[in-house]
Short mmCIF file of C-alpha atoms in Angstrom, two decimals:
data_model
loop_
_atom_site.label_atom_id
_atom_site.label_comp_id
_atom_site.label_asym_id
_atom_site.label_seq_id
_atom_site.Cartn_x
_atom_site.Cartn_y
_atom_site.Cartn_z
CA UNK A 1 129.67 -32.12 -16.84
CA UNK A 2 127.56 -29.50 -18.50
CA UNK A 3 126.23 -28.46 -15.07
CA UNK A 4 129.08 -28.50 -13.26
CA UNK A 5 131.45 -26.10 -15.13
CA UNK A 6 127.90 -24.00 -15.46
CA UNK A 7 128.15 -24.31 -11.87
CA UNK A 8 131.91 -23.04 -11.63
CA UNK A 9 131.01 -20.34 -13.39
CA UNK A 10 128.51 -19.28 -11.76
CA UNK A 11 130.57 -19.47 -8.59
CA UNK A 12 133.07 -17.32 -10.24
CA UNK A 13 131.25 -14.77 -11.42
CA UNK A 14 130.68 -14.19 -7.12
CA UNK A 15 134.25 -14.11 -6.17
CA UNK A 16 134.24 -10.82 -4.80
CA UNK A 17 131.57 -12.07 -2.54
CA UNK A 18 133.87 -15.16 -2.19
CA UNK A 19 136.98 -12.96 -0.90
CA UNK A 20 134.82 -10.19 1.18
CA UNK A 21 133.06 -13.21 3.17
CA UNK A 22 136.46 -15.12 3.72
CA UNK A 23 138.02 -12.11 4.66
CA UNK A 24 135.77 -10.81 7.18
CA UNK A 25 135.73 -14.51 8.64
CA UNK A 26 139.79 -14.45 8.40
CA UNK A 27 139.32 -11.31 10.54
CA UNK A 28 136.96 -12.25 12.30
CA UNK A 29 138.69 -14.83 13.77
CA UNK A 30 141.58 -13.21 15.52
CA UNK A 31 139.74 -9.85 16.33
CA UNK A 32 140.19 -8.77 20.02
CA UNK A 33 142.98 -11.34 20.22
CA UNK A 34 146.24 -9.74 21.93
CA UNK A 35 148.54 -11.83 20.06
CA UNK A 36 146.50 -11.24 17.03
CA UNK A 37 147.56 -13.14 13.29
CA UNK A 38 150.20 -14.74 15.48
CA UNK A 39 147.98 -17.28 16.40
CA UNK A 40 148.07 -18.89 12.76
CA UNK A 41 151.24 -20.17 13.77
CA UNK A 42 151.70 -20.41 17.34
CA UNK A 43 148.57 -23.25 17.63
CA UNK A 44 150.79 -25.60 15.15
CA UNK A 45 154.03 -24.88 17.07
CA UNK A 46 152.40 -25.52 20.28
CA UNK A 47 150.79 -29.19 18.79
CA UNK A 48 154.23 -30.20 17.25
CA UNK A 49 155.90 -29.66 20.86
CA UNK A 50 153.35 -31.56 22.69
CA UNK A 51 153.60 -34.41 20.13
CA UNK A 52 157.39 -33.87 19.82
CA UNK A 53 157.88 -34.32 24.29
CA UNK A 54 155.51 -36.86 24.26
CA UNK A 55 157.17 -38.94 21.07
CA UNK A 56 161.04 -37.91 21.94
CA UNK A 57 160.74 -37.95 25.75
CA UNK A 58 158.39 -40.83 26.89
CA UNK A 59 158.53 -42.81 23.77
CA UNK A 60 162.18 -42.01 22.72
CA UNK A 61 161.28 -41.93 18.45
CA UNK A 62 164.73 -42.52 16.76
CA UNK A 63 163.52 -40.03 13.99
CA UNK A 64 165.95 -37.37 13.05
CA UNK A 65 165.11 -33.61 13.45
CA UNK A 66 161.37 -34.64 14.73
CA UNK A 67 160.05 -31.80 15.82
CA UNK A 68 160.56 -30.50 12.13
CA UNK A 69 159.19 -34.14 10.92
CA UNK A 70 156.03 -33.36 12.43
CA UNK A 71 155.56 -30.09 11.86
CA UNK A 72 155.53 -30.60 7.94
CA UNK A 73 152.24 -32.82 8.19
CA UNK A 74 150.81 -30.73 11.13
CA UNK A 75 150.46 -27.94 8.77
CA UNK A 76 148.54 -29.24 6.33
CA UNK A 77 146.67 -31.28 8.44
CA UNK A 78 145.01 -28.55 10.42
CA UNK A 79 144.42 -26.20 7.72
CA UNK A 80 141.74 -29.29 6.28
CA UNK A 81 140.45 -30.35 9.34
CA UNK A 82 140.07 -26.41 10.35
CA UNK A 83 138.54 -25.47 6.91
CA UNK A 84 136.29 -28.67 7.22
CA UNK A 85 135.48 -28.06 10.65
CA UNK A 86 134.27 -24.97 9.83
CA UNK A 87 132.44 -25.38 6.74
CA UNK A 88 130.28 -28.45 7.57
CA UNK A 89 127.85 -26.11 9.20
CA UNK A 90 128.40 -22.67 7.35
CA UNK A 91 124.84 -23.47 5.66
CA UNK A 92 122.82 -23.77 8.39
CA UNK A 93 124.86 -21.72 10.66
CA UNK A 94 124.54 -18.69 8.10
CA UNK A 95 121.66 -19.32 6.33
CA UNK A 96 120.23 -15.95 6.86
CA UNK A 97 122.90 -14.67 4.38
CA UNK A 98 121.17 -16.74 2.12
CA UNK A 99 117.57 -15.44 3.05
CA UNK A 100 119.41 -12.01 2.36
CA UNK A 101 121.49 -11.97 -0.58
CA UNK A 102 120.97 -13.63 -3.83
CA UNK A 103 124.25 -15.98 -3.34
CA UNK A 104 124.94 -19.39 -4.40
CA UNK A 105 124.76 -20.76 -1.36
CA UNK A 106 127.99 -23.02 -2.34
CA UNK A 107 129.57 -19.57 -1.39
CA UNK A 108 129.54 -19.70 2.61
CA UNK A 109 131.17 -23.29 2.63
CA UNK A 110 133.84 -22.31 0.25
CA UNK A 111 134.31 -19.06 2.15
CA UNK A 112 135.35 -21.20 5.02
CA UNK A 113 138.18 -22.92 3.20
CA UNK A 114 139.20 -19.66 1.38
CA UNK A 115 139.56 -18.16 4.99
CA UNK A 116 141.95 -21.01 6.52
CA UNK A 117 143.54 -21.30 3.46
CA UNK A 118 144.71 -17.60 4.01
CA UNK A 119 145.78 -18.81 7.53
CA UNK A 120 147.27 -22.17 6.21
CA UNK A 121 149.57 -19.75 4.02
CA UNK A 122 150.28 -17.35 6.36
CA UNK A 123 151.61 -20.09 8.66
CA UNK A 124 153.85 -21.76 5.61
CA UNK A 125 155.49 -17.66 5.52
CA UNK A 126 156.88 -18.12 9.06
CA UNK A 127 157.42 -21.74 8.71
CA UNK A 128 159.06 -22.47 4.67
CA UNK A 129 162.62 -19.91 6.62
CA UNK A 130 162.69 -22.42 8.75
CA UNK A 131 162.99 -25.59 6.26
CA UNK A 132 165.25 -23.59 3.71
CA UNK A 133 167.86 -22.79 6.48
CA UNK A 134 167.83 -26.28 7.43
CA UNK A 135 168.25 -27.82 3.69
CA UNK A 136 168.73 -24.89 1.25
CA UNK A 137 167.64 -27.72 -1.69
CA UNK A 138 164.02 -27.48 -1.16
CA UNK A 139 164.16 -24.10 -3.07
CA UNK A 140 164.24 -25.59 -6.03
CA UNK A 141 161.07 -27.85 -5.50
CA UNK A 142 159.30 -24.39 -4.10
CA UNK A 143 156.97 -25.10 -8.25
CA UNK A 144 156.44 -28.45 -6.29
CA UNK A 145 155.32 -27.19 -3.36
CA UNK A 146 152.68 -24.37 -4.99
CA UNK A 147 151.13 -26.79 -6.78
CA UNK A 148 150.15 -28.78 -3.46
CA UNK A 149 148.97 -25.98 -2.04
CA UNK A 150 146.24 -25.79 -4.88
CA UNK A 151 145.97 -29.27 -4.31
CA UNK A 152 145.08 -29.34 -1.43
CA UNK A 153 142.86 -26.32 -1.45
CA UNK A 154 140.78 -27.55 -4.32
CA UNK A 155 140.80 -31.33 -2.50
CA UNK A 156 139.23 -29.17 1.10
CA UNK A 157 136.73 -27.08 -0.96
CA UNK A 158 135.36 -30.62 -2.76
CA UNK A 159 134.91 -31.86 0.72
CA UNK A 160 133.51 -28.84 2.14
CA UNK A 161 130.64 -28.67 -0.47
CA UNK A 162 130.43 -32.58 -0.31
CA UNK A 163 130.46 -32.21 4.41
CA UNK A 164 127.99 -29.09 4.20
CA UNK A 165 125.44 -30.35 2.39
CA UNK A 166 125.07 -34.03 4.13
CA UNK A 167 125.14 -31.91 6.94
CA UNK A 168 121.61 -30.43 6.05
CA UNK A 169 120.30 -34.14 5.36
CA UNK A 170 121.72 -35.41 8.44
CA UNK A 171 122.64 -32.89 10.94
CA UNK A 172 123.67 -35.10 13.42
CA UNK A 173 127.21 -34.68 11.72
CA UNK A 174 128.17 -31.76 12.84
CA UNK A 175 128.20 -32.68 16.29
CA UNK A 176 130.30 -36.40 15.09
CA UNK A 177 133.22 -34.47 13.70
CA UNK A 178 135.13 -33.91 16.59
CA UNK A 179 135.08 -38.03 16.64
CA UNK A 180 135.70 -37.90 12.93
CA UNK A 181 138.77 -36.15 12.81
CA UNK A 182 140.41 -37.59 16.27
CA UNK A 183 139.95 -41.10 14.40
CA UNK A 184 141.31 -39.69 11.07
CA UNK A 185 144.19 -37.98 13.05
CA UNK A 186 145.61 -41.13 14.03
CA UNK A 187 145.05 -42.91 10.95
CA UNK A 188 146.90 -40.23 9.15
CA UNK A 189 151.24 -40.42 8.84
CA UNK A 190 151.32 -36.78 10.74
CA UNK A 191 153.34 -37.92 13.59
CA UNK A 192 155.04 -41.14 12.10
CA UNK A 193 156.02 -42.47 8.95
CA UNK A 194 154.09 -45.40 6.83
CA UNK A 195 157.74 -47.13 7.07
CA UNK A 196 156.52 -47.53 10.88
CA UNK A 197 153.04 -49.07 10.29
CA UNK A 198 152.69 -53.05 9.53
CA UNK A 199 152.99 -54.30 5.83
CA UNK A 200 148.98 -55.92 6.62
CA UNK A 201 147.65 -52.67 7.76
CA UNK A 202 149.30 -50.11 5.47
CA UNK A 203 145.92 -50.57 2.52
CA UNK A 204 144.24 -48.61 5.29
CA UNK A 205 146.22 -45.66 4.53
CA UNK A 206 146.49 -45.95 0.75
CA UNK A 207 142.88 -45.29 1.35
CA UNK A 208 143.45 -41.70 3.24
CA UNK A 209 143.50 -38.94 0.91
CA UNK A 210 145.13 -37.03 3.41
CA UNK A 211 147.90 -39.29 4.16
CA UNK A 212 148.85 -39.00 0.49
CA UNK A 213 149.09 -35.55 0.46
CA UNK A 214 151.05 -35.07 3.99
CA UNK A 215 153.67 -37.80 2.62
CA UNK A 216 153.99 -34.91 -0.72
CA UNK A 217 154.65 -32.56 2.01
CA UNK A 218 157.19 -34.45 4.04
CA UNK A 219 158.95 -35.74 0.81
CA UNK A 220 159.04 -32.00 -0.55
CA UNK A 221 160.08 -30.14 3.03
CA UNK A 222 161.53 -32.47 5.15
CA UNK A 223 163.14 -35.04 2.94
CA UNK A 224 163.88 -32.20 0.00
CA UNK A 225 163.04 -34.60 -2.71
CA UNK A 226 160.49 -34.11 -5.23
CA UNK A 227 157.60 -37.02 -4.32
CA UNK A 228 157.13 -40.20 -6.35
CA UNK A 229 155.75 -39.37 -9.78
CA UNK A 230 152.83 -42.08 -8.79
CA UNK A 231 151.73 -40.42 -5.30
CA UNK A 232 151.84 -36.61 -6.90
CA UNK A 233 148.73 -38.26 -9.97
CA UNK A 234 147.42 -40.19 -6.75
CA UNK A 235 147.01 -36.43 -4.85
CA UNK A 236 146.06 -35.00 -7.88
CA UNK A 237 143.10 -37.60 -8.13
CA UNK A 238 141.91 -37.51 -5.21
CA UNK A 239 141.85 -33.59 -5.53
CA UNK A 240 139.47 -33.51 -8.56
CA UNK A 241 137.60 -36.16 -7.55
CA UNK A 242 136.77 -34.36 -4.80
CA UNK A 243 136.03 -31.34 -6.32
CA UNK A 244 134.02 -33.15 -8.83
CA UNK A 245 132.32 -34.80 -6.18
CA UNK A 246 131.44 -31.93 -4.29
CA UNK A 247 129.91 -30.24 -6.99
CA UNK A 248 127.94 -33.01 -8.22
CA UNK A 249 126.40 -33.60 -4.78
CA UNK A 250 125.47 -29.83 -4.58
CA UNK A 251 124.24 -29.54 -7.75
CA UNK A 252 122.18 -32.69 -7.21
CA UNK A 253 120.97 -31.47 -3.82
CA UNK A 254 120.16 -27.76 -4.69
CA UNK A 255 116.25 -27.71 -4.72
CA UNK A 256 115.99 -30.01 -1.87
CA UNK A 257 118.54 -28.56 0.54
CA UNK A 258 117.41 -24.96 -0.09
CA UNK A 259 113.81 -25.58 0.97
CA UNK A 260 115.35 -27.35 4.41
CA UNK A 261 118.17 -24.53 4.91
#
């Protein structure tokens, strides 16, 4: 425990490294683009009307307001998988920074999640009007929803650390997460509703961190109810754990991963 708030610290006393490194990659990513920062919300609105056609169309879903149903687990769902995407090989994909600047290099993996977290709540900006006018109600859970933001941030930078440094012991993963995340995709409530999925298979998402937290959401913005008391400590341990997590395996892996980076 020692360690790890040393650790913390440590990272902390480098957050203006932090922010100019997830800000030049928030940049970054949209320079040269016509449409610009409008991207952070036009990929999600174009992925909840594919899924939306496909679901109300072809497949004729009986779910009310669907569109909006899946747009308030798309969201959250594509700021982790983003962040994680692009963390999992910040160390070896920037390890010249490291070479250059005396940084912890737990820096350039959390700089990835800082930078799509600044997208993820860029997108919520454009997106929250839209909910509100809707069901005016879900103003007064807005405490509800800032607290899963941080949630879910702190839950994506555990996994980050955690992704980026098995990454540097076994580098075939970067090249399995595209199959990674299309198999958590569909094992993850973002386009239906655990009510849908069979009694004998629903233990397979009580063990999906991310289906917890995407059922918070959907309670919270689409249903306008604060979440079960029991699902909102579930979210919150899986969030810690994973930060904990994260840090331990860093920490753990520091002398070893640096000589191989």
């Amino acid at each position: 425990l020692r360690l790890i708030i040393e650790k913390i610290r440590k990272i902390y006393a480098y957050r203006r490294s932090l922010w100019s490194i997830s800000g030049k990659q928030f940049k970054a990513k949209y320079a040269g683009s016509i449409l610009g920062f409008f991207w952070v919300i036009i990929n999600p609105l174009l992925m909840m009307l594919v899924i939306t056609f496909v679901f109300t169309v072809i497949l004729k879903t009986e779910v009310k307001d669907f569109a909006l149903f899946v747009l308030a687990g798309i969201l959250p769902w594509m700021f982790f998988s983003g962040a994680l995407s692009e963390a999992t090989p910040s160390l070896l994909a920037q390890k010249s920074v490291l070479h250059q600047f005396s940084l912890p290099k737990e820096i350039l993996p959390l700089s990835s999640v800082l930078a799509y977290f600044m997208n993820f709540l860029m997108s919520w900006c454009i997106v929250y009007p839209i909910f509100v006018f809707r069901n005016p109600k879900i103003l007064l859970l807005a405490p509800w929803l800032l607290g899963l933001f941080l949630l879910t941030y702190f839950f994506t930078c555990g996994m980050a650390l955690l992704f980026s440094v098995v990454n540097i012991l076994f580098r075939d993963l970067e090249h399995l997460m595209g199959i990674l995340f299309m198999f958590w995709f569909w094992v993850t409530p973002v386009f239906y509703s655990i009510e849908m999925v069979p009694v004998e298979f629903r233990w397979v998402f009580s063990l999906n961190p991310i289906s917890t937290l995407i059922l918070c959401y959907r309670d919270i913005i689409f249903g306008a109810k604060m979440p079960a008391l029991a699902t909102f400590l579930i979210v919150i341990g899986w969030a810690f754990s994973s930060l904990f997590i994260g840090l331990l395996v860093s920490i753990w892996f520091e002398s070893s991963t640096l000589k191989r980076i």
